[in-house]
Amino acid sequence: MNPQKKKIFTRFVVVIVLMLIYIWAFAGLPTIEVKETSGQIVRAIFSGLFNPDWDYVYDPAGEDLIAKLIETLAIAILGTFIAAVFCIPLAFLAARNIVKSRVISQFGKFILSFIRVFPDIIFALIFIKAVGPGSFSGVLALGIGSIGMLGKLFSDDVESVNLSTTEALIATGANPVKTLWFAVVPQILPSYLNFVMYRFEVNIRAASILGVIGAGGIGTPLIFALQVRDWERVGIILLGIIVMITLVDFVSGKIRAKLV
């Protein structure tokens, strides 16, 4: 068999195998049964979403939408701040051009990769068991979970730094701390702030979800409203989340545009 025919035959076999796998997978799906009340439930959901509970926006006597959105924003800010601080030493530790020892650099990269393995929701479940449900567990989950990605981005940026200026400072007798501060930091500071702002945008969305499992924020009243099928409450909460995320993205985009 010539190479051209062999290539065609291989592709044909692959397509057939994939088709058989899909047929086998879909054949095992249970029969979808539509309940008599499905239409009524769907209409109730859309009715609630388009007729939100405006009374929940502000309630001086108890928890309301504004208070929960502020709590969600605070969780994202504190979590991002923790990650922004603790990712710095790990990023420099993992940067091959800063740490001359390959073993130490690989160890730093391993720590950052290990942290990135676990999604934020896993960290949230761990900290809920450790410190109890609430905003504090959400802050810790986002703070620790964000270190891996921020450290990875920051470390890659540090490795791309032009170190020729450091050689000039060392020649004038500058110590390592001054060399790092005056030669490296000015080059990486804009990118670092850009990474932090980007991670903050991600953490806003994550903080909205973590409340569903008890880690504080707007997700807690959202899951309660879903459980009791209070679609009007669900509608106003989703609207609040959309407005908050849109405003944060707009402000963050303006700030990042000035940093670049």
PDB file of C-alpha atoms in Angstrom:
ATOM      1  CA  MET A   1       0.000   0.000   0.000  1.00  0.00           C
ATOM      2  CA  ASN A   2       1.439   3.354  -1.050  1.00  0.00           C
ATOM      3  CA  PRO A   3       1.719   6.183   1.535  1.00  0.00           C
ATOM      4  CA  GLN A   4      -1.199   8.157   0.077  1.00  0.00           C
ATOM      5  CA  LYS A   5      -3.634   5.228   0.277  1.00  0.00           C
ATOM      6  CA  LYS A   6      -2.351   4.332   3.744  1.00  0.00           C
ATOM      7  CA  LYS A   7      -3.021   7.876   4.926  1.00  0.00           C
ATOM      8  CA  ILE A   8      -6.592   7.809   3.532  1.00  0.00           C
ATOM      9  CA  PHE A   9      -7.219   4.368   5.075  1.00  0.00           C
ATOM     10  CA  THR A  10      -5.969   5.602   8.476  1.00  0.00           C
ATOM     11  CA  ARG A  11      -8.281   8.612   8.408  1.00  0.00           C
ATOM     12  CA  PHE A  12     -11.209   6.393   7.407  1.00  0.00           C
ATOM     13  CA  VAL A  13     -10.548   4.030  10.321  1.00  0.00           C
ATOM     14  CA  VAL A  14     -10.288   6.940  12.764  1.00  0.00           C
ATOM     15  CA  VAL A  15     -13.620   8.402  11.573  1.00  0.00           C
ATOM     16  CA  ILE A  16     -15.354   5.020  11.880  1.00  0.00           C
ATOM     17  CA  VAL A  17     -13.982   4.482  15.393  1.00  0.00           C
ATOM     18  CA  LEU A  18     -15.086   7.945  16.490  1.00  0.00           C
ATOM     19  CA  MET A  19     -18.566   7.385  15.061  1.00  0.00           C
ATOM     20  CA  LEU A  20     -18.864   4.068  16.906  1.00  0.00           C
ATOM     21  CA  ILE A  21     -17.761   5.724  20.161  1.00  0.00           C
ATOM     22  CA  TYR A  22     -20.362   8.484  19.779  1.00  0.00           C
ATOM     23  CA  ILE A  23     -23.104   5.970  18.937  1.00  0.00           C
ATOM     24  CA  TRP A  24     -22.183   3.878  21.980  1.00  0.00           C
ATOM     25  CA  ALA A  25     -22.121   6.952  24.227  1.00  0.00           C
ATOM     26  CA  PHE A  26     -25.508   8.316  23.100  1.00  0.00           C
ATOM     27  CA  ALA A  27     -27.114   4.873  23.167  1.00  0.00           C
ATOM     28  CA  GLY A  28     -26.491   4.724  26.910  1.00  0.00           C
ATOM     29  CA  LEU A  29     -28.284   7.990  27.652  1.00  0.00           C
ATOM     30  CA  PRO A  30     -31.546   7.643  29.581  1.00  0.00           C
ATOM     31  CA  THR A  31     -34.787   8.509  27.824  1.00  0.00           C
ATOM     32  CA  ILE A  32     -35.646  12.170  28.212  1.00  0.00           C
ATOM     33  CA  GLU A  33     -39.108  12.570  29.679  1.00  0.00           C
ATOM     34  CA  VAL A  34     -40.847  15.930  29.615  1.00  0.00           C
ATOM     35  CA  LYS A  35     -43.085  16.409  32.648  1.00  0.00           C
ATOM     36  CA  GLU A  36     -46.534  17.936  32.342  1.00  0.00           C
ATOM     37  CA  THR A  37     -45.521  20.824  34.611  1.00  0.00           C
ATOM     38  CA  SER A  38     -42.318  21.610  32.670  1.00  0.00           C
ATOM     39  CA  GLY A  39     -43.938  24.325  30.577  1.00  0.00           C
ATOM     40  CA  GLN A  40     -45.463  25.954  33.642  1.00  0.00           C
ATOM     41  CA  ILE A  41     -42.121  25.933  35.466  1.00  0.00           C
ATOM     42  CA  VAL A  42     -40.280  27.418  32.488  1.00  0.00           C
ATOM     43  CA  ARG A  43     -42.869  30.212  32.199  1.00  0.00           C
ATOM     44  CA  ALA A  44     -42.539  30.914  35.938  1.00  0.00           C
ATOM     45  CA  ILE A  45     -38.739  31.126  35.621  1.00  0.00           C
ATOM     46  CA  PHE A  46     -38.813  33.598  32.734  1.00  0.00           C
ATOM     47  CA  SER A  47     -41.588  35.584  34.382  1.00  0.00           C
ATOM     48  CA  GLY A  48     -39.494  35.940  37.533  1.00  0.00           C
ATOM     49  CA  LEU A  49     -36.327  36.820  35.639  1.00  0.00           C
ATOM     50  CA  PHE A  50     -38.056  39.595  33.697  1.00  0.00           C
ATOM     51  CA  ASN A  51     -40.015  40.818  36.729  1.00  0.00           C
ATOM     52  CA  PRO A  52     -37.317  40.967  39.418  1.00  0.00           C
ATOM     53  CA  ASP A  53     -37.931  41.617  43.114  1.00  0.00           C
ATOM     54  CA  TRP A  54     -36.943  45.287  43.326  1.00  0.00           C
ATOM     55  CA  ASP A  55     -37.715  45.393  47.051  1.00  0.00           C
ATOM     56  CA  TYR A  56     -34.647  43.217  47.653  1.00  0.00           C
ATOM     57  CA  VAL A  57     -32.270  45.844  46.246  1.00  0.00           C
ATOM     58  CA  TYR A  58     -32.073  47.717  49.556  1.00  0.00           C
ATOM     59  CA  ASP A  59     -33.472  46.680  52.923  1.00  0.00           C
ATOM     60  CA  PRO A  60     -32.259  48.632  55.981  1.00  0.00           C
ATOM     61  CA  ALA A  61     -33.617  45.937  58.312  1.00  0.00           C
ATOM     62  CA  GLY A  62     -31.568  43.035  56.964  1.00  0.00           C
ATOM     63  CA  GLU A  63     -29.391  41.611  54.215  1.00  0.00           C
ATOM     64  CA  ASP A  64     -30.113  42.980  50.766  1.00  0.00           C
ATOM     65  CA  LEU A  65     -28.680  42.919  47.266  1.00  0.00           C
ATOM     66  CA  ILE A  66     -26.378  45.913  47.700  1.00  0.00           C
ATOM     67  CA  ALA A  67     -24.887  44.514  50.922  1.00  0.00           C
ATOM     68  CA  LYS A  68     -24.218  41.131  49.326  1.00  0.00           C
ATOM     69  CA  LEU A  69     -22.682  42.690  46.211  1.00  0.00           C
ATOM     70  CA  ILE A  70     -20.376  44.790  48.391  1.00  0.00           C
ATOM     71  CA  GLU A  71     -19.452  41.636  50.325  1.00  0.00           C
ATOM     72  CA  THR A  72     -18.675  39.843  47.056  1.00  0.00           C
ATOM     73  CA  LEU A  73     -16.547  42.776  45.901  1.00  0.00           C
ATOM     74  CA  ALA A  74     -14.681  42.788  49.232  1.00  0.00           C
ATOM     75  CA  ILE A  75     -13.983  39.043  48.987  1.00  0.00           C
ATOM     76  CA  ALA A  76     -12.531  39.508  45.487  1.00  0.00           C
ATOM     77  CA  ILE A  77     -10.414  42.522  46.534  1.00  0.00           C
ATOM     78  CA  LEU A  78      -8.952  40.837  49.617  1.00  0.00           C
ATOM     79  CA  GLY A  79      -8.364  37.554  47.793  1.00  0.00           C
ATOM     80  CA  THR A  80      -6.583  39.359  44.959  1.00  0.00           C
ATOM     81  CA  PHE A  81      -4.494  41.366  47.441  1.00  0.00           C
ATOM     82  CA  ILE A  82      -3.331  38.198  49.216  1.00  0.00           C
ATOM     83  CA  ALA A  83      -2.382  36.579  45.908  1.00  0.00           C
ATOM     84  CA  ALA A  84      -0.673  39.746  44.644  1.00  0.00           C
ATOM     85  CA  VAL A  85       1.583  39.837  47.720  1.00  0.00           C
ATOM     86  CA  PHE A  86       2.463  36.158  48.074  1.00  0.00           C
ATOM     87  CA  CYS A  87       2.966  35.491  44.368  1.00  0.00           C
ATOM     88  CA  ILE A  88       5.956  37.885  44.242  1.00  0.00           C
ATOM     89  CA  PRO A  89       8.535  35.753  46.100  1.00  0.00           C
ATOM     90  CA  LEU A  90       7.357  32.591  44.333  1.00  0.00           C
ATOM     91  CA  ALA A  91       7.566  34.305  40.940  1.00  0.00           C
ATOM     92  CA  PHE A  92      11.160  35.443  41.539  1.00  0.00           C
ATOM     93  CA  LEU A  93      11.982  31.998  42.936  1.00  0.00           C
ATOM     94  CA  ALA A  94      10.728  30.398  39.710  1.00  0.00           C
ATOM     95  CA  ALA A  95      12.433  32.888  37.360  1.00  0.00           C
ATOM     96  CA  ARG A  96      15.441  31.180  35.799  1.00  0.00           C
ATOM     97  CA  ASN A  97      17.303  34.425  35.071  1.00  0.00           C
ATOM     98  CA  ILE A  98      17.024  35.625  38.686  1.00  0.00           C
ATOM     99  CA  VAL A  99      17.719  32.375  40.534  1.00  0.00           C
ATOM    100  CA  LYS A 100      20.907  30.859  39.147  1.00  0.00           C
ATOM    101  CA  SER A 101      20.229  27.412  40.603  1.00  0.00           C
ATOM    102  CA  ARG A 102      18.155  25.339  38.184  1.00  0.00           C
ATOM    103  CA  VAL A 103      16.952  23.093  41.023  1.00  0.00           C
ATOM    104  CA  ILE A 104      15.557  26.026  43.013  1.00  0.00           C
ATOM    105  CA  SER A 105      13.943  27.512  39.912  1.00  0.00           C
ATOM    106  CA  GLN A 106      12.277  24.210  39.049  1.00  0.00           C
ATOM    107  CA  PHE A 107      11.097  23.885  42.637  1.00  0.00           C
ATOM    108  CA  GLY A 108       9.460  27.329  42.408  1.00  0.00           C
ATOM    109  CA  LYS A 109       7.765  26.382  39.150  1.00  0.00           C
ATOM    110  CA  PHE A 110       6.561  23.135  40.738  1.00  0.00           C
ATOM    111  CA  ILE A 111       4.937  25.015  43.642  1.00  0.00           C
ATOM    112  CA  LEU A 112       3.113  27.359  41.255  1.00  0.00           C
ATOM    113  CA  SER A 113       1.969  24.450  39.093  1.00  0.00           C
ATOM    114  CA  PHE A 114       0.817  22.501  42.157  1.00  0.00           C
ATOM    115  CA  ILE A 115      -1.345  25.410  43.324  1.00  0.00           C
ATOM    116  CA  ARG A 116      -2.868  25.810  39.850  1.00  0.00           C
ATOM    117  CA  VAL A 117      -3.986  22.177  39.841  1.00  0.00           C
ATOM    118  CA  PHE A 118      -6.812  22.873  42.309  1.00  0.00           C
ATOM    119  CA  PRO A 119      -9.789  25.018  41.236  1.00  0.00           C
ATOM    120  CA  ASP A 120     -11.033  27.762  43.552  1.00  0.00           C
ATOM    121  CA  ILE A 121     -14.087  25.740  44.557  1.00  0.00           C
ATOM    122  CA  ILE A 122     -11.863  22.960  45.961  1.00  0.00           C
ATOM    123  CA  PHE A 123      -9.934  25.465  48.074  1.00  0.00           C
ATOM    124  CA  ALA A 124     -13.265  26.904  49.216  1.00  0.00           C
ATOM    125  CA  LEU A 125     -14.498  23.488  50.363  1.00  0.00           C
ATOM    126  CA  ILE A 126     -11.234  22.918  52.232  1.00  0.00           C
ATOM    127  CA  PHE A 127     -11.333  26.287  54.001  1.00  0.00           C
ATOM    128  CA  ILE A 128     -15.032  25.934  54.821  1.00  0.00           C
ATOM    129  CA  LYS A 129     -14.113  22.792  56.754  1.00  0.00           C
ATOM    130  CA  ALA A 130     -11.105  24.541  58.313  1.00  0.00           C
ATOM    131  CA  VAL A 131     -12.520  27.948  59.343  1.00  0.00           C
ATOM    132  CA  GLY A 132     -16.251  27.485  58.796  1.00  0.00           C
ATOM    133  CA  PRO A 133     -18.617  28.867  56.146  1.00  0.00           C
ATOM    134  CA  GLY A 134     -18.629  32.557  55.393  1.00  0.00           C
ATOM    135  CA  SER A 135     -16.661  35.304  53.711  1.00  0.00           C
ATOM    136  CA  PHE A 136     -13.364  34.448  55.393  1.00  0.00           C
ATOM    137  CA  SER A 137     -13.222  31.031  53.726  1.00  0.00           C
ATOM    138  CA  GLY A 138     -14.001  32.692  50.383  1.00  0.00           C
ATOM    139  CA  VAL A 139     -11.164  35.187  50.829  1.00  0.00           C
ATOM    140  CA  LEU A 140      -8.691  32.423  51.686  1.00  0.00           C
ATOM    141  CA  ALA A 141      -9.852  30.277  48.765  1.00  0.00           C
ATOM    142  CA  LEU A 142      -9.432  33.079  46.220  1.00  0.00           C
ATOM    143  CA  GLY A 143      -6.186  34.287  47.797  1.00  0.00           C
ATOM    144  CA  ILE A 144      -4.449  30.911  47.777  1.00  0.00           C
ATOM    145  CA  GLY A 145      -5.995  29.781  44.501  1.00  0.00           C
ATOM    146  CA  SER A 146      -4.912  32.925  42.643  1.00  0.00           C
ATOM    147  CA  ILE A 147      -1.259  32.662  43.705  1.00  0.00           C
ATOM    148  CA  GLY A 148      -0.567  29.924  41.170  1.00  0.00           C
ATOM    149  CA  MET A 149      -1.795  31.764  38.086  1.00  0.00           C
ATOM    150  CA  LEU A 150      -0.503  35.201  39.127  1.00  0.00           C
ATOM    151  CA  GLY A 151       2.878  33.731  40.037  1.00  0.00           C
ATOM    152  CA  LYS A 152       3.096  31.888  36.708  1.00  0.00           C
ATOM    153  CA  LEU A 153       2.310  35.008  34.657  1.00  0.00           C
ATOM    154  CA  PHE A 154       4.620  37.182  36.732  1.00  0.00           C
ATOM    155  CA  SER A 155       7.450  34.636  36.607  1.00  0.00           C
ATOM    156  CA  ASP A 156       7.262  34.420  32.807  1.00  0.00           C
ATOM    157  CA  ASP A 157       7.384  38.205  32.622  1.00  0.00           C
ATOM    158  CA  VAL A 158      10.412  38.364  34.929  1.00  0.00           C
ATOM    159  CA  GLU A 159      12.236  35.825  32.756  1.00  0.00           C
ATOM    160  CA  SER A 160      11.778  38.107  29.727  1.00  0.00           C
ATOM    161  CA  VAL A 161      13.381  41.113  31.446  1.00  0.00           C
ATOM    162  CA  ASN A 162      16.464  42.706  29.897  1.00  0.00           C
ATOM    163  CA  LEU A 163      19.201  42.328  32.538  1.00  0.00           C
ATOM    164  CA  SER A 164      21.780  44.531  30.831  1.00  0.00           C
ATOM    165  CA  THR A 165      20.897  47.410  33.173  1.00  0.00           C
ATOM    166  CA  THR A 166      21.603  45.204  36.192  1.00  0.00           C
ATOM    167  CA  GLU A 167      25.138  44.608  34.947  1.00  0.00           C
ATOM    168  CA  ALA A 168      25.711  48.360  34.770  1.00  0.00           C
ATOM    169  CA  LEU A 169      24.464  48.852  38.334  1.00  0.00           C
ATOM    170  CA  ILE A 170      26.564  45.971  39.633  1.00  0.00           C
ATOM    171  CA  ALA A 171      29.609  47.545  37.956  1.00  0.00           C
ATOM    172  CA  THR A 172      28.980  50.745  39.945  1.00  0.00           C
ATOM    173  CA  GLY A 173      28.923  48.775  43.211  1.00  0.00           C
ATOM    174  CA  ALA A 174      25.156  48.454  43.789  1.00  0.00           C
ATOM    175  CA  ASN A 175      24.065  45.615  46.080  1.00  0.00           C
ATOM    176  CA  PRO A 176      21.571  42.928  44.905  1.00  0.00           C
ATOM    177  CA  VAL A 177      18.562  44.641  46.542  1.00  0.00           C
ATOM    178  CA  LYS A 178      19.256  47.999  44.881  1.00  0.00           C
ATOM    179  CA  THR A 179      19.983  46.262  41.587  1.00  0.00           C
ATOM    180  CA  LEU A 180      16.650  44.462  41.724  1.00  0.00           C
ATOM    181  CA  TRP A 181      14.746  47.582  42.764  1.00  0.00           C
ATOM    182  CA  PHE A 182      16.173  50.013  40.218  1.00  0.00           C
ATOM    183  CA  ALA A 183      16.854  47.708  37.243  1.00  0.00           C
ATOM    184  CA  VAL A 184      14.217  44.965  37.323  1.00  0.00           C
ATOM    185  CA  VAL A 185      11.168  46.365  39.132  1.00  0.00           C
ATOM    186  CA  PRO A 186      10.608  49.349  36.745  1.00  0.00           C
ATOM    187  CA  GLN A 187      10.476  46.933  33.812  1.00  0.00           C
ATOM    188  CA  ILE A 188       8.011  44.476  35.341  1.00  0.00           C
ATOM    189  CA  LEU A 189       5.782  46.797  37.396  1.00  0.00           C
ATOM    190  CA  PRO A 190       3.310  47.710  34.573  1.00  0.00           C
ATOM    191  CA  SER A 191       2.863  44.065  33.589  1.00  0.00           C
ATOM    192  CA  TYR A 192       2.519  43.034  37.224  1.00  0.00           C
ATOM    193  CA  LEU A 193      -0.268  45.553  37.844  1.00  0.00           C
ATOM    194  CA  ASN A 194      -1.921  44.466  34.602  1.00  0.00           C
ATOM    195  CA  PHE A 195      -1.874  40.830  35.742  1.00  0.00           C
ATOM    196  CA  VAL A 196      -3.307  41.786  39.133  1.00  0.00           C
ATOM    197  CA  MET A 197      -6.176  43.725  37.551  1.00  0.00           C
ATOM    198  CA  TYR A 198      -6.936  40.838  35.207  1.00  0.00           C
ATOM    199  CA  ARG A 199      -6.959  38.393  38.115  1.00  0.00           C
ATOM    200  CA  PHE A 200      -9.271  40.716  40.035  1.00  0.00           C
ATOM    201  CA  GLU A 201     -11.788  40.513  37.182  1.00  0.00           C
ATOM    202  CA  VAL A 202     -11.612  36.720  37.334  1.00  0.00           C
ATOM    203  CA  ASN A 203     -11.978  36.716  41.130  1.00  0.00           C
ATOM    204  CA  ILE A 204     -15.127  38.851  40.953  1.00  0.00           C
ATOM    205  CA  ARG A 205     -16.811  36.099  38.963  1.00  0.00           C
ATOM    206  CA  ALA A 206     -15.360  33.379  41.181  1.00  0.00           C
ATOM    207  CA  ALA A 207     -16.544  35.141  44.356  1.00  0.00           C
ATOM    208  CA  SER A 208     -20.077  35.199  42.948  1.00  0.00           C
ATOM    209  CA  ILE A 209     -19.967  31.413  42.522  1.00  0.00           C
ATOM    210  CA  LEU A 210     -18.242  30.425  45.772  1.00  0.00           C
ATOM    211  CA  GLY A 211     -21.192  31.654  47.824  1.00  0.00           C
ATOM    212  CA  VAL A 212     -23.244  28.819  46.361  1.00  0.00           C
ATOM    213  CA  ILE A 213     -21.256  26.355  48.512  1.00  0.00           C
ATOM    214  CA  GLY A 214     -21.212  28.619  51.581  1.00  0.00           C
ATOM    215  CA  ALA A 215     -18.105  30.758  51.043  1.00  0.00           C
ATOM    216  CA  GLY A 216     -19.941  34.085  51.388  1.00  0.00           C
ATOM    217  CA  GLY A 217     -20.979  36.645  48.834  1.00  0.00           C
ATOM    218  CA  ILE A 218     -23.941  36.993  46.519  1.00  0.00           C
ATOM    219  CA  GLY A 219     -23.959  33.275  45.713  1.00  0.00           C
ATOM    220  CA  THR A 220     -25.490  32.416  49.106  1.00  0.00           C
ATOM    221  CA  PRO A 221     -28.834  34.224  48.624  1.00  0.00           C
ATOM    222  CA  LEU A 222     -28.833  33.061  45.008  1.00  0.00           C
ATOM    223  CA  ILE A 223     -28.770  29.362  45.937  1.00  0.00           C
ATOM    224  CA  PHE A 224     -31.398  29.938  48.649  1.00  0.00           C
ATOM    225  CA  ALA A 225     -33.683  31.640  46.117  1.00  0.00           C
ATOM    226  CA  LEU A 226     -33.164  28.809  43.647  1.00  0.00           C
ATOM    227  CA  GLN A 227     -33.990  26.188  46.276  1.00  0.00           C
ATOM    228  CA  VAL A 228     -37.337  27.782  47.119  1.00  0.00           C
ATOM    229  CA  ARG A 229     -38.002  28.698  43.459  1.00  0.00           C
ATOM    230  CA  ASP A 230     -38.233  32.400  44.193  1.00  0.00           C
ATOM    231  CA  TRP A 231     -37.595  33.394  40.579  1.00  0.00           C
ATOM    232  CA  GLU A 232     -38.224  37.104  41.204  1.00  0.00           C
ATOM    233  CA  ARG A 233     -35.397  37.066  43.775  1.00  0.00           C
ATOM    234  CA  VAL A 234     -33.205  35.086  41.370  1.00  0.00           C
ATOM    235  CA  GLY A 235     -33.871  37.657  38.655  1.00  0.00           C
ATOM    236  CA  ILE A 236     -32.796  40.668  40.737  1.00  0.00           C
ATOM    237  CA  ILE A 237     -29.685  38.852  42.012  1.00  0.00           C
ATOM    238  CA  LEU A 238     -28.599  37.925  38.476  1.00  0.00           C
ATOM    239  CA  LEU A 239     -29.243  41.492  37.350  1.00  0.00           C
ATOM    240  CA  GLY A 240     -27.101  42.789  40.216  1.00  0.00           C
ATOM    241  CA  ILE A 241     -24.269  40.412  39.323  1.00  0.00           C
ATOM    242  CA  ILE A 242     -24.402  41.502  35.672  1.00  0.00           C
ATOM    243  CA  VAL A 243     -24.258  45.194  36.603  1.00  0.00           C
ATOM    244  CA  MET A 244     -21.404  44.687  39.091  1.00  0.00           C
ATOM    245  CA  ILE A 245     -19.259  42.645  36.708  1.00  0.00           C
ATOM    246  CA  THR A 246     -19.904  45.057  33.826  1.00  0.00           C
ATOM    247  CA  LEU A 247     -18.835  48.055  35.926  1.00  0.00           C
ATOM    248  CA  VAL A 248     -15.750  46.261  37.244  1.00  0.00           C
ATOM    249  CA  ASP A 249     -14.705  45.203  33.730  1.00  0.00           C
ATOM    250  CA  PHE A 250     -15.171  48.766  32.454  1.00  0.00           C
ATOM    251  CA  VAL A 251     -13.156  50.383  35.251  1.00  0.00           C
ATOM    252  CA  SER A 252     -10.484  47.674  35.129  1.00  0.00           C
ATOM    253  CA  GLY A 253     -10.175  48.054  31.365  1.00  0.00           C
ATOM    254  CA  LYS A 254      -9.643  51.804  31.707  1.00  0.00           C
ATOM    255  CA  ILE A 255      -6.962  51.276  34.351  1.00  0.00           C
ATOM    256  CA  ARG A 256      -5.169  48.580  32.369  1.00  0.00           C
ATOM    257  CA  ALA A 257      -5.238  50.780  29.254  1.00  0.00           C
ATOM    258  CA  LYS A 258      -3.317  53.451  31.167  1.00  0.00           C
ATOM    259  CA  LEU A 259      -0.800  50.901  32.454  1.00  0.00           C
ATOM    260  CA  VAL A 260       0.143  49.568  29.022  1.00  0.00           C
TER     261      VAL A 260
END
